[in-house]
Coordinates of C-alpha atoms in Angstrom, one line a residue:
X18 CA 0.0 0.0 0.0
X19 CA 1.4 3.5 -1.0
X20 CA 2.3 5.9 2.0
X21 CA 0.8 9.2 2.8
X22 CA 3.0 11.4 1.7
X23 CA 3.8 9.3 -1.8
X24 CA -0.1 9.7 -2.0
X25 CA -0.3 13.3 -1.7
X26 CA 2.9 13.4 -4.4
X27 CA 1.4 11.5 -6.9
X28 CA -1.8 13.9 -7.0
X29 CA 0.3 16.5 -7.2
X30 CA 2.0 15.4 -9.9
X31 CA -0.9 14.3 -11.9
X32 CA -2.8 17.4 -11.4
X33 CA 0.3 19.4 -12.7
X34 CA 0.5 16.8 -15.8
X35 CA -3.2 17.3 -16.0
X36 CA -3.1 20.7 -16.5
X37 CA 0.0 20.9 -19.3
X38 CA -1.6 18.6 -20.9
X39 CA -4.7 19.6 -21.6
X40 CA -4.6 23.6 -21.2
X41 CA -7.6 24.1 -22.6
X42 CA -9.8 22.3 -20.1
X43 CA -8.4 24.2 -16.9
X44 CA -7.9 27.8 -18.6
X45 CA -11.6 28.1 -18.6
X46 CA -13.4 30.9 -16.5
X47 CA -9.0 31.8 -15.7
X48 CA -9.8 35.9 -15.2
X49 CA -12.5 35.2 -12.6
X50 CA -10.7 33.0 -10.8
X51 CA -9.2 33.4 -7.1
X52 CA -7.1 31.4 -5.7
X53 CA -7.8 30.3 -1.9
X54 CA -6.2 29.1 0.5
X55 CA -8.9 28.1 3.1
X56 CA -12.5 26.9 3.2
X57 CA -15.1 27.1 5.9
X58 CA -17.3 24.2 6.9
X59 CA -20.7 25.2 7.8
X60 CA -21.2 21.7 9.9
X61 CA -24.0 20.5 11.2
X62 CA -25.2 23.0 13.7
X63 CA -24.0 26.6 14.7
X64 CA -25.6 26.2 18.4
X65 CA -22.6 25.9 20.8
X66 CA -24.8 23.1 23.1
X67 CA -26.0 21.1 20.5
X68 CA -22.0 20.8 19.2
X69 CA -21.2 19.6 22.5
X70 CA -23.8 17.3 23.1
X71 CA -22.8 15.8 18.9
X72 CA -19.3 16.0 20.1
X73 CA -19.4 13.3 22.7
X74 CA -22.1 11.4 20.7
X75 CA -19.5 10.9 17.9
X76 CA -16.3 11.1 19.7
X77 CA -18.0 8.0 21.6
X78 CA -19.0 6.2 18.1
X79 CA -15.6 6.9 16.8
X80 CA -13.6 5.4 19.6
X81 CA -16.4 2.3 19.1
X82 CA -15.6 1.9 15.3
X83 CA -11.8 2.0 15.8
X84 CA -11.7 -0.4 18.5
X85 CA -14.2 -3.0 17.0
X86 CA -12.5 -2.8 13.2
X87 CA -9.4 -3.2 15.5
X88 CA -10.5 -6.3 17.4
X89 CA -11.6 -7.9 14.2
X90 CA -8.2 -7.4 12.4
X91 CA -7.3 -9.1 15.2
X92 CA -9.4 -12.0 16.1
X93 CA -8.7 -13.0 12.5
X94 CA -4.6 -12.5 12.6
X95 CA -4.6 -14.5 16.0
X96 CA -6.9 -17.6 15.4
X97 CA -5.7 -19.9 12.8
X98 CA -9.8 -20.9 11.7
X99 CA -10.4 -17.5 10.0
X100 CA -7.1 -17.6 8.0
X101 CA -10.2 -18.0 4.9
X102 CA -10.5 -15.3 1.9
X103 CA -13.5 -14.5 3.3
X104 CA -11.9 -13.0 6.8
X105 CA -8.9 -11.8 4.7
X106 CA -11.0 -9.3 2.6
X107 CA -13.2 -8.6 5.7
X108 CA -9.6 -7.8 7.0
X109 CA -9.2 -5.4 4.5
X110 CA -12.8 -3.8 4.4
X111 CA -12.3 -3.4 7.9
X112 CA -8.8 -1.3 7.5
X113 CA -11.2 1.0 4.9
X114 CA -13.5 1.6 7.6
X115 CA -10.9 2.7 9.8
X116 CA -9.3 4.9 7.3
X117 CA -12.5 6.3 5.9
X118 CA -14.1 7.2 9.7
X119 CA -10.3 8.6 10.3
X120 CA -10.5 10.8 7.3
X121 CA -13.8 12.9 8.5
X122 CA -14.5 12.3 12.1
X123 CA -11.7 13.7 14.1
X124 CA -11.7 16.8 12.1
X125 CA -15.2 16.9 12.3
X126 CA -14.7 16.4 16.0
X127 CA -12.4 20.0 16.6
X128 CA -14.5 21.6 14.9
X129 CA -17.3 20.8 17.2
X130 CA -15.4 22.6 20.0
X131 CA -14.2 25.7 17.2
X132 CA -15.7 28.8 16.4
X133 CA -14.2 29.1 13.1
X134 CA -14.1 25.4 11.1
X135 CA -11.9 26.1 8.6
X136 CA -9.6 23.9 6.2
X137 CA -6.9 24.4 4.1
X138 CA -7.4 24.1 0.6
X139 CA -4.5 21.0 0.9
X140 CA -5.8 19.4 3.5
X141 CA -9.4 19.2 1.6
X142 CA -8.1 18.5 -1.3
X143 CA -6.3 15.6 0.5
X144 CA -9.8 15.0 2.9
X145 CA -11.3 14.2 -0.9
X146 CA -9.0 12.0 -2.3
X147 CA -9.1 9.8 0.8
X148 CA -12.8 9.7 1.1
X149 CA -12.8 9.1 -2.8
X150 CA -10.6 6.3 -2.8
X151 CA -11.3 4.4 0.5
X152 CA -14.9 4.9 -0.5
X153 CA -14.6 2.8 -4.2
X154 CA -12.3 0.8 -2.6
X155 CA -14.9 -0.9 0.0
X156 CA -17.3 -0.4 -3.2
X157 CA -14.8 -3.0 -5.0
X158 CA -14.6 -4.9 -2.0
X159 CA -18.1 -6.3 -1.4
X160 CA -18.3 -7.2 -5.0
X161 CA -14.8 -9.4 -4.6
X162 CA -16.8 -11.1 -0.9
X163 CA -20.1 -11.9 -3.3
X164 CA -17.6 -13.5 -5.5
X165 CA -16.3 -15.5 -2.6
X166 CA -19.4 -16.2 -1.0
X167 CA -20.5 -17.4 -4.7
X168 CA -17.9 -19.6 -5.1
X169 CA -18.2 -20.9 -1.4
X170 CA -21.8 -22.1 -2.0
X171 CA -21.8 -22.7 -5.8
X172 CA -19.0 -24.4 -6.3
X173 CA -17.7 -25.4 -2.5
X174 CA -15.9 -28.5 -3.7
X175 CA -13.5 -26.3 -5.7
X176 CA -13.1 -23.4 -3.4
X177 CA -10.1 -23.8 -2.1
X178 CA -8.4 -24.3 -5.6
X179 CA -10.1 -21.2 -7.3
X180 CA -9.8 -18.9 -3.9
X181 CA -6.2 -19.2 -3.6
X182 CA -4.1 -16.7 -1.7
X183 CA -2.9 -15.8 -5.1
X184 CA -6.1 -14.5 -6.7
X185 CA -6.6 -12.9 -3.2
X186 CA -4.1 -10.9 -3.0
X187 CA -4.7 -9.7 -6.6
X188 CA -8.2 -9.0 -6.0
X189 CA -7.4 -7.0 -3.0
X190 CA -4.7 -5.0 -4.5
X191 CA -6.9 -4.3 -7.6
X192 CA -9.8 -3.2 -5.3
X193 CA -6.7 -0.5 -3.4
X194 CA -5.4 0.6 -7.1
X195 CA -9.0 1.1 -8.9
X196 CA -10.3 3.1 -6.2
X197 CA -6.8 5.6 -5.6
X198 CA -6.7 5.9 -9.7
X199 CA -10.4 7.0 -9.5
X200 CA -9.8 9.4 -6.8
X201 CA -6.9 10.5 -8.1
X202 CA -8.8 11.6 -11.7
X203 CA -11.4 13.3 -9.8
X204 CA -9.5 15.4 -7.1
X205 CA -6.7 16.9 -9.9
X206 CA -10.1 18.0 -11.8
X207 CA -12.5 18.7 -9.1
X208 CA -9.3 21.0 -7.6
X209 CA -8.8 22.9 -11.1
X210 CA -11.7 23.9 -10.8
X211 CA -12.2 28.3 -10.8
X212 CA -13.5 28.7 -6.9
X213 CA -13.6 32.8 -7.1
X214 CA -14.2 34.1 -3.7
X215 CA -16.5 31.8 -2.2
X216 CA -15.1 29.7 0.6
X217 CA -18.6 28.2 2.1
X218 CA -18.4 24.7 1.7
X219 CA -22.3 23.5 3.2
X220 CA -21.0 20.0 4.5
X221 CA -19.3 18.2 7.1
X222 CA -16.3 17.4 5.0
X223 CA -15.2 18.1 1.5
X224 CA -17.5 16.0 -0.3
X225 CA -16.9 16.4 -4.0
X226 CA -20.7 17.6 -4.8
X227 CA -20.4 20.2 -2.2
X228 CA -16.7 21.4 -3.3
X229 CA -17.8 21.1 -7.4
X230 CA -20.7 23.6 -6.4
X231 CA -18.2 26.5 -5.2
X232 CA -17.2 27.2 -8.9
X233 CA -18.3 29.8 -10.6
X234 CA -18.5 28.3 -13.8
X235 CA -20.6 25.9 -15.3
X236 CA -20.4 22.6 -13.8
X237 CA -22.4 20.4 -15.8
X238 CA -19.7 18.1 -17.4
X239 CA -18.1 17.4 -13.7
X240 CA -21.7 16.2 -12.2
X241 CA -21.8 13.8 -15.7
X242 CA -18.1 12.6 -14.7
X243 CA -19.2 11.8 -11.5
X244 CA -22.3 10.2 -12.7
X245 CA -20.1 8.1 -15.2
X246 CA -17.5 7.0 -12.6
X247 CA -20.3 6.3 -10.4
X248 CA -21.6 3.7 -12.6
X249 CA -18.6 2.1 -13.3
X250 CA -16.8 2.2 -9.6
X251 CA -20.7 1.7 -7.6
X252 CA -23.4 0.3 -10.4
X253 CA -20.9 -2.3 -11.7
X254 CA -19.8 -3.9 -8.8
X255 CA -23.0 -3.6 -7.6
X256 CA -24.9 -5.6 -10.6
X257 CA -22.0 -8.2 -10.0
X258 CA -23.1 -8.7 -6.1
X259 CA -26.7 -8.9 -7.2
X260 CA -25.9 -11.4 -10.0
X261 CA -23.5 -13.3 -7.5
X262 CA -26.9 -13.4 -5.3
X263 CA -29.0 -14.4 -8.0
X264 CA -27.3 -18.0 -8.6
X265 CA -26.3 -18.2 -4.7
X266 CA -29.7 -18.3 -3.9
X267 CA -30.9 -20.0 -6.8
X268 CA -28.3 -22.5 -5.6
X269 CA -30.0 -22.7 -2.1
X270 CA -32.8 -23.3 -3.5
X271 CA -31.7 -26.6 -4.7
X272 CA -30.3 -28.1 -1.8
X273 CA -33.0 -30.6 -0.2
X274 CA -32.7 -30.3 3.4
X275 CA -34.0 -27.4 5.6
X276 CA -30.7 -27.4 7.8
X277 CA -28.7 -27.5 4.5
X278 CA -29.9 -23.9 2.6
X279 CA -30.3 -22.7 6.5
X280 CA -26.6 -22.9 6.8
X281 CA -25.7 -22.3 2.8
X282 CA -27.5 -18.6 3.8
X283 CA -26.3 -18.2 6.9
X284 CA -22.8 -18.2 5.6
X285 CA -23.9 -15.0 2.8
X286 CA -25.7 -13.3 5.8
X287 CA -23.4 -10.8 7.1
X288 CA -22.0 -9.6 4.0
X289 CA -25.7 -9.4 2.4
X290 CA -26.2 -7.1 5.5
X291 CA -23.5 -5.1 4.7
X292 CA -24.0 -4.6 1.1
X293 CA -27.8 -3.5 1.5
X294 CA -26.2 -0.5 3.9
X295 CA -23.7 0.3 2.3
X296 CA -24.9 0.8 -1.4
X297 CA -28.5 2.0 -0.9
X298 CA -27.2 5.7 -0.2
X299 CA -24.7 5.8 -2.7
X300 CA -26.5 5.3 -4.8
X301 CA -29.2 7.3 -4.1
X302 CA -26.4 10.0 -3.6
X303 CA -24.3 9.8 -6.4
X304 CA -26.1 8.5 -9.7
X305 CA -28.6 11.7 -10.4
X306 CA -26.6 14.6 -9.3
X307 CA -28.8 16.9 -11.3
X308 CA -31.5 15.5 -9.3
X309 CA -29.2 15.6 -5.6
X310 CA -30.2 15.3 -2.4
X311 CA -30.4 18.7 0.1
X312 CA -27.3 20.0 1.5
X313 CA -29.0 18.2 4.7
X314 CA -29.7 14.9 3.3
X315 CA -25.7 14.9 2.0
X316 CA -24.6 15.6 5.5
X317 CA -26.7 12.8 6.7
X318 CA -25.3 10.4 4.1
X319 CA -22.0 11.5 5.0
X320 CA -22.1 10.7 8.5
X321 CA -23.8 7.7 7.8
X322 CA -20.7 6.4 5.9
X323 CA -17.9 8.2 8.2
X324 CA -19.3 7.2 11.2
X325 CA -22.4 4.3 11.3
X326 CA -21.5 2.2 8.6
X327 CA -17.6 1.4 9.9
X328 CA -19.2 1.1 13.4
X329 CA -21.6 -1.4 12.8
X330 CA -19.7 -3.4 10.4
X331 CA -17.6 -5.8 13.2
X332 CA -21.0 -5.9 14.8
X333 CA -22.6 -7.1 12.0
X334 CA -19.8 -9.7 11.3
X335 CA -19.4 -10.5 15.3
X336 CA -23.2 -11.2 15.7
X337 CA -24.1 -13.2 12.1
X338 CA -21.1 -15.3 12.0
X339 CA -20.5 -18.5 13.9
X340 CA -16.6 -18.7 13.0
X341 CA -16.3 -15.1 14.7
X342 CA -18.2 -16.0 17.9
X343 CA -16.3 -19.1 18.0
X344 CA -13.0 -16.9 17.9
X345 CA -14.1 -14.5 20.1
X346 CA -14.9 -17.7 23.0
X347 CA -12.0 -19.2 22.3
X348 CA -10.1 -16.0 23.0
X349 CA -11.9 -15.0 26.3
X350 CA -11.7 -18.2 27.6
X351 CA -7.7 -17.9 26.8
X352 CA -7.9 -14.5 28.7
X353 CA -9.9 -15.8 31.1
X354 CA -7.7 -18.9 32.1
X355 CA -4.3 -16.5 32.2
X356 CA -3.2 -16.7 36.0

């Protein structure tokens, strides 16, 4: 996995490429523009009590989601059982949800206890690209688990030979790499973008929709980029789980006994869960931006991904799956037996 800083480099460097490249697309709307340095979050509230009383709530729910995603990463490095594809990309899904509730919430978090919420124009250019990328990236992800979980219960005899740590590894690393290059395209864009004067970004964070509507230009062929990428980084892996479902179950259905398609679904369970929360906003969000949700639904949806979502993922996982709870009793009753 690239570092930080080689991160923050490369974006540089493409957006520079980008723009002596193809002059013509960034010297539009050139004499209006002003370049700034800061932007200021509007939030979620301007009353001081209510900020406090949202500050613990989500310091609390923070502190929840690193230490659960943290556990799980765990659990599965300690106990030899969940050494499965499966539990290696939940390993990695939970790492995005980690990264992604990292990227928004403590920033979010001072600015709760601030009077002015402002951000450098780096640091939300950077805030973007790491949303952007950690957000396809769990996109990507779910669609490689319904893969699993297809080949688990549709072909279970072969499993092993087709899952191999080989093909896991690449499928991990292309989920990392599709979602950076994505990001990467839209940030150097989004980011050459004329801004003029205004600073007043109506969001938690800086959500691409919200930064794209400070220009003072028109904007229409960004919101039809977004909708593209959207379909290819969200719509496509999300046809891909629902046609993985569609012969998993039709697969179920087959099996005779009761106990046999109760434990064939059990096993697709958790990451069903998953998938229904955490494409259903996305979706709704991101595929008809001329048709967008309020500046208040957006902050919704974006707290709902930042914060919920990575919190009740190891939940979900914890609760649904018999291989976890078995870890997690074999491990307390190791702790538990310590002298």
């Amino acid at each position: 996995m690239l570092s930080d800083s080689s991160l923050i480099h490369s974006f540089c460097h493409f957006s520079l490429s980008l723009q002596m490249n193809y002059p013509h697309i960034f010297s539009m709307g050139t004499n209006n523009r002003t370049w700034v340095s800061e932007f200021i979050l509007l939030g979620l509230s301007s009353d001081w009590g209510t900020q406090v009383s949202l500050f613990v709530l989500f310091l609390v729910m923070y502190l929840v989601t690193v230490l659960g995603n943290f556990l799980i990463v765990l659990l599965i490095k300690l106990d030899s059982r969940l050494h499965t594809p499966m539990y290696f990309f939940l390993t990695n899904l939970s790492l995005v949800d980690v990264s992604y509730a990292t990227s928004i919430v403590p920033q979010l978090l001072v600015h709760f206890l601030t009077e002015h919420k402002v951000i450098t124009y780096l640091s939300c250019a950077v805030q973007l690209f790491f949303s952007l990328t950690l957000g396809g990236i769990e996109f990507i992800l779910l669609a490689v688990m319904a893969y699993d979980r297809y080949v688990a219960v549709c072909d279970p005899l072969r499993y092993s030979a087709i899952m191999h740590g080989r093909l896991c590894t690449r499928l991990a690393v292309s989920s990392w790499v599709s979602g950076s290059i994505n990001s990467l395209l839209h940030t150097a864009i989004t980011f050459q973008l004329p801004m003029c004067s205004n600073k007043l970004i109506d969001h938690i964070s800086c959500e691409i929709l919200a930064v794209v509507r400070l220009a003072c230009m028109d904007t229409s062929s960004n919101k039809v980029a977004i909708m593209v990428s959207s379909i290819i980084l969200l719509m496509t892996p999300f046809c891909l789980v629902l046609l993985s479902y569609f012969w998993i179950i039709s697969t179920i259905l087959k099996i005779q006994s009761t106990e046999g398609r109760r434990r064939a679904f059990h096993t697709c369970a958790s990451h069903l869960t998953v998938v229904a929360l955490c494409y259903g906003m996305a979706i709704f969000t991101y595929i008809q931006p001329h048709s967008s949700p309020s500046a208040l639904q957006e902050k919704v949806i974006s707290l709902f991904y930042a914060i919920l979502t990575p919190m009740l993922n190891p939940m979900i996982y914890s609760l649904r799956s018999k291989d976890v709870k078995g870890a997690w009793q074999k491990l307390l009753g190791q702790i538990s037996g310590l002298p």
